[in-house]
Amino acid sequence: MPELPEVRAHAERLERAFEGSVLERFEPLTFTALKTASPDPSTAVGTQLLMVDTRGKFLLLGFGGHGADGPSVTFLVHLMQGGRLVPDTKLSRRPRNGIARWRFGAERAGSNADPDDAPTPALLLTEAGKEHKAGIWVFEGRPAGADSRADGGHPDDQHPTGDAASSPLADLGPDADRVDSEQLAAALGAKNQRLHGFLRDQRGIAGIGRMLANEICHRARLSPFAMTRKLDATQRAALLDAVRSCIADALEFERSRDSMSRSADRPARVHRRKGAACPECGDTIRAVEYAAYEVDYCPTCQTGGKVLADNTTSRFLR
């Protein structure tokens, strides 16, 4: 699943390509695409794409009038595992793996784009596979929880109404790259759980998935199964530094690309490198394997040389 760096870099690419484009039509292409009943997506027709933003692993497409302070309608998009939001030049009646499409007019109003550049006619949400889990929510203005700032968010987020009250952003913690030491300490202490699970729980800090969780634990030199309430101040500081640096490195890589990377293409020190040599110490990278994913780590760097048991019923290193 795309994580915070991939989603944010992709949002930047989309904003450069589509900012100022005027929406002509929104087309749900499957019955499962739209997760909200109100407002009607057609209320955004005739307005411009003002911004493409992110919150955790979500994309936000904000539409409104030229010069508006903020969007009048926001489309919230979650790509899940196999979803992608891509420029669509073919405009096929039944695009392969198509979930939904935003069609735009022939001009880009109020944009910084080169006027000689022909605008792309549409944005297409696709999802590979048979299980359609990617989704779109539509909100008036900003959805609850849309702001990830440390001051608690946008004032409008505090009084959601209608479908905004059920925004999937409402329960997210602060974005992982913007969390401060006090917020991280509070989140770590809220529930005593394994560190790897904490990092993937979007309610604590948002935007981290399996790959970043493995990489962050390794860079912080912490066991993925260390218990969160037992981390001391030095370990919490190492964790915060690792969160910030891992995301910064991943974001730098992703910004160098023209499109969103595949998981296998993303640079990693331990993630999915079971059996390889640790680039830090040379020890063999190990994995605790589950049905849907694995936790990768270096015993020398992270667990004092101890090998973690490879099943969920065993007694793990604390």
mmCIF file of C-alpha atoms in Angstrom, residues 7-314:
data_model
loop_
_atom_site.group_PDB
_atom_site.id
_atom_site.type_symbol
_atom_site.label_atom_id
_atom_site.label_comp_id
_atom_site.label_asym_id
_atom_site.label_seq_id
_atom_site.Cartn_x
_atom_site.Cartn_y
_atom_site.Cartn_z
ATOM 1 C CA VAL A 7 1.038 9.643 -1.597
ATOM 2 C CA ARG A 8 2.460 13.100 -0.911
ATOM 3 C CA ALA A 9 4.865 13.083 -3.871
ATOM 4 C CA HIS A 10 2.042 11.895 -6.109
ATOM 5 C CA ALA A 11 -0.203 14.689 -4.846
ATOM 6 C CA GLU A 12 2.486 17.192 -5.799
ATOM 7 C CA ARG A 13 2.697 15.721 -9.312
ATOM 8 C CA LEU A 14 -1.070 15.807 -9.728
ATOM 9 C CA GLU A 15 -1.340 19.382 -8.491
ATOM 10 C CA ARG A 16 1.281 20.529 -10.991
ATOM 11 C CA ALA A 17 -0.577 18.776 -13.801
ATOM 12 C CA PHE A 18 -4.191 19.615 -12.910
ATOM 13 C CA GLU A 19 -4.326 22.743 -10.723
ATOM 14 C CA GLY A 20 -6.811 25.185 -12.230
ATOM 15 C CA SER A 21 -8.581 22.541 -14.317
ATOM 16 C CA VAL A 22 -12.362 23.019 -14.381
ATOM 17 C CA LEU A 23 -14.438 19.958 -13.549
ATOM 18 C CA GLU A 24 -16.969 19.038 -16.248
ATOM 19 C CA ARG A 25 -18.191 15.744 -14.847
ATOM 20 C CA PHE A 26 -17.521 13.174 -12.127
ATOM 21 C CA GLU A 27 -18.161 9.577 -13.180
ATOM 22 C CA PRO A 28 -18.391 6.709 -10.663
ATOM 23 C CA LEU A 29 -17.520 3.620 -12.697
ATOM 24 C CA THR A 30 -18.391 1.023 -10.041
ATOM 25 C CA PHE A 31 -21.133 0.776 -7.426
ATOM 26 C CA THR A 32 -18.553 0.654 -4.636
ATOM 27 C CA ALA A 33 -16.567 3.759 -5.587
ATOM 28 C CA LEU A 34 -18.540 6.419 -3.722
ATOM 29 C CA LYS A 35 -18.726 6.074 0.069
ATOM 30 C CA THR A 36 -20.937 9.094 0.823
ATOM 31 C CA ALA A 37 -24.494 9.944 -0.200
ATOM 32 C CA SER A 38 -24.293 13.700 0.342
ATOM 33 C CA PRO A 39 -23.264 16.125 -1.024
ATOM 34 C CA ASP A 40 -23.790 15.111 -4.624
ATOM 35 C CA PRO A 41 -20.438 15.112 -6.482
ATOM 36 C CA SER A 42 -22.083 17.193 -9.208
ATOM 37 C CA THR A 43 -21.983 20.208 -6.876
ATOM 38 C CA ALA A 44 -18.301 20.512 -7.823
ATOM 39 C CA VAL A 45 -19.032 20.721 -11.562
ATOM 40 C CA GLY A 46 -17.948 24.074 -12.990
ATOM 41 C CA THR A 47 -15.418 24.734 -10.235
ATOM 42 C CA GLN A 48 -11.639 24.572 -10.434
ATOM 43 C CA LEU A 49 -9.263 22.096 -8.856
ATOM 44 C CA LEU A 50 -7.672 24.382 -6.272
ATOM 45 C CA MET A 51 -5.319 21.913 -4.654
ATOM 46 C CA VAL A 52 -4.283 18.283 -4.280
ATOM 47 C CA ASP A 53 -3.318 17.658 -0.676
ATOM 48 C CA THR A 54 -2.679 14.663 1.577
ATOM 49 C CA ARG A 55 -3.555 13.465 5.043
ATOM 50 C CA GLY A 56 -1.857 10.269 6.135
ATOM 51 C CA LYS A 57 -2.353 7.853 3.242
ATOM 52 C CA PHE A 58 -5.326 9.801 1.825
ATOM 53 C CA LEU A 59 -5.439 12.169 -1.154
ATOM 54 C CA LEU A 60 -7.642 15.284 -1.017
ATOM 55 C CA LEU A 61 -8.861 16.969 -4.209
ATOM 56 C CA GLY A 62 -10.259 20.397 -3.349
ATOM 57 C CA PHE A 63 -12.560 22.210 -5.806
ATOM 58 C CA GLY A 64 -13.832 25.785 -5.622
ATOM 59 C CA GLY A 65 -14.118 29.142 -7.326
ATOM 60 C CA HIS A 66 -11.060 31.024 -8.552
ATOM 61 C CA GLY A 67 -9.469 33.003 -5.745
ATOM 62 C CA ALA A 68 -11.409 31.190 -3.008
ATOM 63 C CA ASP A 69 -9.745 30.842 0.397
ATOM 64 C CA GLY A 70 -10.472 27.133 0.429
ATOM 65 C CA PRO A 71 -12.376 24.385 -1.351
ATOM 66 C CA SER A 72 -16.159 24.353 -1.469
ATOM 67 C CA VAL A 73 -16.136 20.619 -2.231
ATOM 68 C CA THR A 74 -13.459 18.060 -1.352
ATOM 69 C CA PHE A 75 -13.068 14.580 -2.810
ATOM 70 C CA LEU A 76 -11.224 12.343 -0.354
ATOM 71 C CA VAL A 77 -9.519 9.354 -2.000
ATOM 72 C CA HIS A 78 -7.982 6.273 -0.385
ATOM 73 C CA LEU A 79 -5.983 4.111 -2.773
ATOM 74 C CA MET A 80 -5.784 1.075 -0.477
ATOM 75 C CA GLN A 81 -3.424 -1.642 -1.765
ATOM 76 C CA GLY A 82 -3.994 -1.615 -5.506
ATOM 77 C CA GLY A 83 -5.491 1.799 -6.251
ATOM 78 C CA ARG A 84 -3.853 4.445 -8.407
ATOM 79 C CA LEU A 85 -4.998 7.947 -9.404
ATOM 80 C CA VAL A 86 -3.585 8.588 -12.865
ATOM 81 C CA PRO A 87 -3.962 11.013 -15.803
ATOM 82 C CA ASP A 88 -6.390 9.638 -18.388
ATOM 83 C CA THR A 89 -5.935 10.651 -22.025
ATOM 84 C CA LYS A 90 -7.807 7.752 -23.669
ATOM 85 C CA LEU A 91 -11.215 8.396 -22.066
ATOM 86 C CA SER A 92 -12.305 4.814 -22.725
ATOM 87 C CA ARG A 93 -15.954 4.106 -22.044
ATOM 88 C CA ARG A 94 -14.977 1.192 -19.801
ATOM 89 C CA PRO A 95 -11.366 1.739 -18.741
ATOM 90 C CA ARG A 96 -9.550 -1.294 -17.438
ATOM 91 C CA ASN A 97 -9.724 -1.472 -13.634
ATOM 92 C CA GLY A 98 -11.540 1.883 -13.612
ATOM 93 C CA ILE A 99 -13.223 2.922 -10.358
ATOM 94 C CA ALA A 100 -14.083 6.582 -10.984
ATOM 95 C CA ARG A 101 -13.145 9.446 -13.278
ATOM 96 C CA TRP A 102 -12.965 13.237 -13.068
ATOM 97 C CA ARG A 103 -13.400 14.875 -16.515
ATOM 98 C CA PHE A 104 -12.035 18.373 -17.035
ATOM 99 C CA GLY A 105 -12.593 21.159 -19.539
ATOM 100 C CA ALA A 106 -10.186 22.297 -22.220
ATOM 101 C CA GLU A 107 -8.700 25.183 -20.224
ATOM 102 C CA ARG A 108 -6.940 25.621 -16.907
ATOM 103 C CA ALA A 109 -8.151 28.816 -15.258
ATOM 104 C CA GLY A 110 -6.039 30.712 -12.761
ATOM 105 C CA SER A 111 -3.188 28.252 -13.046
ATOM 106 C CA ASN A 112 0.553 28.777 -13.173
ATOM 107 C CA ALA A 113 0.799 26.200 -15.951
ATOM 108 C CA ASP A 114 2.260 27.049 -19.331
ATOM 109 C CA PRO A 115 -0.704 28.194 -21.484
ATOM 110 C CA ASP A 116 0.795 26.283 -24.421
ATOM 111 C CA ASP A 117 0.534 22.984 -22.525
ATOM 112 C CA ALA A 118 -2.565 21.040 -23.498
ATOM 113 C CA PRO A 119 -4.462 20.066 -20.337
ATOM 114 C CA THR A 120 -4.998 16.395 -19.570
ATOM 115 C CA PRO A 121 -8.715 15.712 -20.044
ATOM 116 C CA ALA A 122 -9.304 13.495 -17.026
ATOM 117 C CA LEU A 123 -8.109 11.870 -13.826
ATOM 118 C CA LEU A 124 -8.851 8.159 -13.504
ATOM 119 C CA LEU A 125 -8.956 6.148 -10.288
ATOM 120 C CA THR A 126 -8.033 2.542 -11.013
ATOM 121 C CA GLU A 127 -7.688 -0.495 -8.787
ATOM 122 C CA ALA A 128 -6.098 -3.783 -9.741
ATOM 123 C CA GLY A 129 -7.567 -7.046 -8.489
ATOM 124 C CA LYS A 130 -11.050 -8.339 -7.810
ATOM 125 C CA GLU A 131 -11.550 -6.779 -4.379
ATOM 126 C CA HIS A 132 -12.474 -3.132 -4.832
ATOM 127 C CA LYS A 133 -11.412 -1.499 -1.564
ATOM 128 C CA ALA A 134 -10.306 1.898 -2.855
ATOM 129 C CA GLY A 135 -12.892 4.559 -2.160
ATOM 130 C CA ILE A 136 -14.011 8.163 -2.556
ATOM 131 C CA TRP A 137 -15.770 10.357 -0.004
ATOM 132 C CA VAL A 138 -17.268 13.751 -0.897
ATOM 133 C CA PHE A 139 -17.555 16.615 1.605
ATOM 134 C CA GLU A 140 -18.662 20.221 1.640
ATOM 135 C CA GLY A 141 -15.608 22.338 2.373
ATOM 136 C CA ARG A 142 -12.947 20.491 4.326
ATOM 137 C CA PRO A 143 -13.566 17.055 5.843
ATOM 138 C CA ALA A 144 -13.143 16.667 9.586
ATOM 139 C CA GLY A 145 -9.536 15.899 10.475
ATOM 140 C CA ALA A 146 -8.113 17.205 7.202
ATOM 141 C CA ASP A 147 -5.434 19.357 8.792
ATOM 142 C CA SER A 148 -2.346 17.686 10.246
ATOM 143 C CA ARG A 149 -0.834 20.747 11.920
ATOM 144 C CA ALA A 150 0.421 20.444 15.479
ATOM 145 C CA ASP A 151 -1.941 23.184 16.688
ATOM 146 C CA GLY A 152 -4.893 20.830 16.456
ATOM 147 C CA GLY A 153 -6.048 21.436 12.927
ATOM 148 C CA HIS A 154 -8.288 23.763 11.014
ATOM 149 C CA PRO A 155 -11.044 25.438 13.079
ATOM 150 C CA ASP A 156 -13.684 24.057 10.730
ATOM 151 C CA ASP A 157 -12.547 20.520 11.601
ATOM 152 C CA GLN A 158 -13.844 20.923 15.150
ATOM 153 C CA HIS A 159 -17.527 21.174 14.196
ATOM 154 C CA PRO A 160 -18.234 18.651 11.438
ATOM 155 C CA THR A 161 -21.794 18.257 10.201
ATOM 156 C CA GLY A 162 -23.614 15.671 8.095
ATOM 157 C CA ASP A 163 -21.342 13.169 6.382
ATOM 158 C CA ALA A 164 -18.339 15.219 7.520
ATOM 159 C CA ALA A 165 -18.946 13.852 11.010
ATOM 160 C CA SER A 166 -18.071 10.384 9.669
ATOM 161 C CA SER A 167 -14.916 11.487 7.871
ATOM 162 C CA PRO A 168 -12.338 8.675 7.807
ATOM 163 C CA LEU A 169 -9.766 11.340 8.717
ATOM 164 C CA ALA A 170 -11.405 12.220 12.019
ATOM 165 C CA ASP A 171 -9.599 9.562 14.078
ATOM 166 C CA LEU A 172 -6.159 9.933 12.496
ATOM 167 C CA GLY A 173 -3.178 10.965 14.559
ATOM 168 C CA PRO A 174 -0.901 13.729 13.280
ATOM 169 C CA ASP A 175 0.966 13.023 10.066
ATOM 170 C CA ALA A 176 4.079 11.044 10.923
ATOM 171 C CA ASP A 177 6.548 13.564 9.521
ATOM 172 C CA ARG A 178 4.905 16.405 11.454
ATOM 173 C CA VAL A 179 4.540 14.761 14.858
ATOM 174 C CA ASP A 180 6.529 16.382 17.665
ATOM 175 C CA SER A 181 8.188 14.743 20.666
ATOM 176 C CA GLU A 182 5.300 15.443 23.046
ATOM 177 C CA GLN A 183 2.701 14.071 20.636
ATOM 178 C CA LEU A 184 4.800 10.969 20.014
ATOM 179 C CA ALA A 185 5.317 10.339 23.726
ATOM 180 C CA ALA A 186 1.578 10.667 24.353
ATOM 181 C CA ALA A 187 0.726 8.310 21.502
ATOM 182 C CA LEU A 188 3.274 5.722 22.650
ATOM 183 C CA GLY A 189 1.833 5.804 26.151
ATOM 184 C CA ALA A 190 -1.830 5.625 25.154
ATOM 185 C CA LYS A 191 -1.733 1.841 24.800
ATOM 186 C CA ASN A 192 1.000 -0.660 25.622
ATOM 187 C CA GLN A 193 1.608 -2.450 22.336
ATOM 188 C CA ARG A 194 4.415 -3.686 20.132
ATOM 189 C CA LEU A 195 6.270 -0.908 18.367
ATOM 190 C CA HIS A 196 5.761 -2.273 14.856
ATOM 191 C CA GLY A 197 2.001 -2.441 15.403
ATOM 192 C CA PHE A 198 1.954 1.047 16.901
ATOM 193 C CA LEU A 199 3.679 2.524 13.865
ATOM 194 C CA ARG A 200 1.080 1.004 11.537
ATOM 195 C CA ASP A 201 -1.884 2.126 13.664
ATOM 196 C CA GLN A 202 -3.091 5.316 11.969
ATOM 197 C CA ARG A 203 -4.753 6.539 15.171
ATOM 198 C CA GLY A 204 -1.387 7.146 16.820
ATOM 199 C CA ILE A 205 0.507 8.725 13.940
ATOM 200 C CA ALA A 206 -0.696 8.656 10.352
ATOM 201 C CA GLY A 207 0.952 7.643 7.101
ATOM 202 C CA ILE A 208 3.186 4.704 8.044
ATOM 203 C CA GLY A 209 2.688 1.214 6.638
ATOM 204 C CA ARG A 210 4.577 -2.071 6.705
ATOM 205 C CA MET A 211 7.653 -0.973 4.797
ATOM 206 C CA LEU A 212 8.272 2.227 6.718
ATOM 207 C CA ALA A 213 7.581 0.459 10.025
ATOM 208 C CA ASN A 214 10.350 -2.051 9.273
ATOM 209 C CA GLU A 215 12.755 0.659 8.132
ATOM 210 C CA ILE A 216 12.025 2.980 11.070
ATOM 211 C CA CYS A 217 12.562 0.264 13.686
ATOM 212 C CA HIS A 218 15.869 -0.664 12.060
ATOM 213 C CA ARG A 219 17.113 2.914 11.804
ATOM 214 C CA ALA A 220 16.128 3.592 15.425
ATOM 215 C CA ARG A 221 17.893 0.347 16.462
ATOM 216 C CA LEU A 222 14.774 -0.822 18.278
ATOM 217 C CA SER A 223 13.133 -4.230 18.362
ATOM 218 C CA PRO A 224 9.914 -4.253 16.325
ATOM 219 C CA PHE A 225 8.336 -5.976 19.327
ATOM 220 C CA ALA A 226 9.565 -3.544 21.962
ATOM 221 C CA MET A 227 6.600 -2.458 24.081
ATOM 222 C CA THR A 228 5.690 1.175 23.581
ATOM 223 C CA ARG A 229 5.272 2.122 27.243
ATOM 224 C CA LYS A 230 8.698 0.709 28.075
ATOM 225 C CA LEU A 231 10.615 2.968 25.708
ATOM 226 C CA ASP A 232 12.773 5.465 27.601
ATOM 227 C CA ALA A 233 13.448 9.065 26.606
ATOM 228 C CA THR A 234 16.565 8.162 24.609
ATOM 229 C CA GLN A 235 14.713 5.472 22.681
ATOM 230 C CA ARG A 236 11.768 7.783 22.000
ATOM 231 C CA ALA A 237 14.148 10.418 20.649
ATOM 232 C CA ALA A 238 15.818 7.824 18.408
ATOM 233 C CA LEU A 239 12.401 6.737 17.187
ATOM 234 C CA LEU A 240 11.348 10.292 16.326
ATOM 235 C CA ASP A 241 14.603 10.886 14.441
ATOM 236 C CA ALA A 242 14.114 7.627 12.540
ATOM 237 C CA VAL A 243 10.523 8.485 11.612
ATOM 238 C CA ARG A 244 11.562 11.848 10.215
ATOM 239 C CA SER A 245 14.667 10.663 8.377
ATOM 240 C CA CYS A 246 13.064 7.554 6.856
ATOM 241 C CA ILE A 247 10.152 9.592 5.528
ATOM 242 C CA ALA A 248 12.479 12.322 4.237
ATOM 243 C CA ASP A 249 14.610 9.759 2.380
ATOM 244 C CA ALA A 250 11.567 8.036 0.896
ATOM 245 C CA LEU A 251 10.061 11.366 -0.132
ATOM 246 C CA GLU A 252 13.296 12.425 -1.845
ATOM 247 C CA PHE A 253 13.310 9.170 -3.831
ATOM 248 C CA GLU A 254 9.644 9.461 -4.749
ATOM 249 C CA ARG A 255 9.967 13.078 -5.884
ATOM 250 C CA SER A 256 12.666 12.016 -8.346
ATOM 251 C CA ARG A 257 10.141 9.922 -10.253
ATOM 252 C CA ASP A 258 7.488 10.775 -12.836
ATOM 253 C CA SER A 259 4.936 8.373 -11.338
ATOM 254 C CA MET A 260 4.251 6.513 -8.120
ATOM 255 C CA SER A 261 6.732 3.725 -7.479
ATOM 256 C CA ARG A 262 5.953 0.082 -6.903
ATOM 257 C CA SER A 263 6.764 -1.321 -3.480
ATOM 258 C CA ALA A 264 9.524 -3.506 -4.945
ATOM 259 C CA ASP A 265 11.259 -0.439 -6.430
ATOM 260 C CA ARG A 266 11.532 1.522 -3.178
ATOM 261 C CA PRO A 267 14.966 1.546 -1.497
ATOM 262 C CA ALA A 268 15.057 -0.462 1.730
ATOM 263 C CA ARG A 269 17.638 -1.655 4.239
ATOM 264 C CA VAL A 270 15.656 -4.488 5.812
ATOM 265 C CA HIS A 271 12.154 -4.555 4.325
ATOM 266 C CA ARG A 272 11.660 -7.743 2.269
ATOM 267 C CA ARG A 273 15.388 -8.474 2.522
ATOM 268 C CA LYS A 274 15.193 -11.627 4.627
ATOM 269 C CA GLY A 275 18.435 -13.583 4.308
ATOM 270 C CA ALA A 276 20.463 -10.643 2.996
ATOM 271 C CA ALA A 277 23.264 -8.951 4.908
ATOM 272 C CA CYS A 278 22.375 -5.956 7.058
ATOM 273 C CA PRO A 279 23.975 -2.876 5.444
ATOM 274 C CA GLU A 280 24.904 -1.565 8.899
ATOM 275 C CA CYS A 281 26.552 -4.559 10.579
ATOM 276 C CA GLY A 282 26.590 -7.457 8.117
ATOM 277 C CA ASP A 283 24.391 -9.762 10.203
ATOM 278 C CA THR A 284 21.701 -11.760 8.408
ATOM 279 C CA ILE A 285 18.341 -10.006 8.200
ATOM 280 C CA ARG A 286 15.560 -12.075 9.771
ATOM 281 C CA ALA A 287 11.780 -12.011 9.457
ATOM 282 C CA VAL A 288 8.748 -12.856 11.559
ATOM 283 C CA GLU A 289 6.240 -14.035 8.993
ATOM 284 C CA TYR A 290 2.467 -13.660 9.105
ATOM 285 C CA ALA A 291 -0.180 -14.640 6.576
ATOM 286 C CA ALA A 292 -0.346 -11.222 4.912
ATOM 287 C CA TYR A 293 2.992 -9.591 5.735
ATOM 288 C CA GLU A 294 6.328 -9.981 7.483
ATOM 289 C CA VAL A 295 8.270 -8.039 10.082
ATOM 290 C CA ASP A 296 11.890 -7.696 8.961
ATOM 291 C CA TYR A 297 14.731 -6.828 11.344
ATOM 292 C CA CYS A 298 18.438 -7.218 12.121
ATOM 293 C CA PRO A 299 19.187 -9.137 15.347
ATOM 294 C CA THR A 300 22.527 -7.394 15.930
ATOM 295 C CA CYS A 301 21.221 -3.861 15.358
ATOM 296 C CA GLN A 302 17.822 -4.233 16.991
ATOM 297 C CA THR A 303 17.414 -7.130 19.422
ATOM 298 C CA GLY A 304 20.795 -7.618 21.083
ATOM 299 C CA GLY A 305 21.481 -10.622 18.873
ATOM 300 C CA LYS A 306 18.313 -12.481 19.811
ATOM 301 C CA VAL A 307 16.164 -14.045 17.090
ATOM 302 C CA LEU A 308 12.447 -13.353 17.450
ATOM 303 C CA ALA A 309 10.135 -16.357 17.420
ATOM 304 C CA ASP A 310 8.445 -16.872 14.074
ATOM 305 C CA ASN A 311 4.834 -17.291 15.201
ATOM 306 C CA THR A 312 2.273 -15.202 17.038
ATOM 307 C CA THR A 313 1.771 -17.607 19.950
ATOM 308 C CA SER A 314 5.423 -17.675 21.023
#
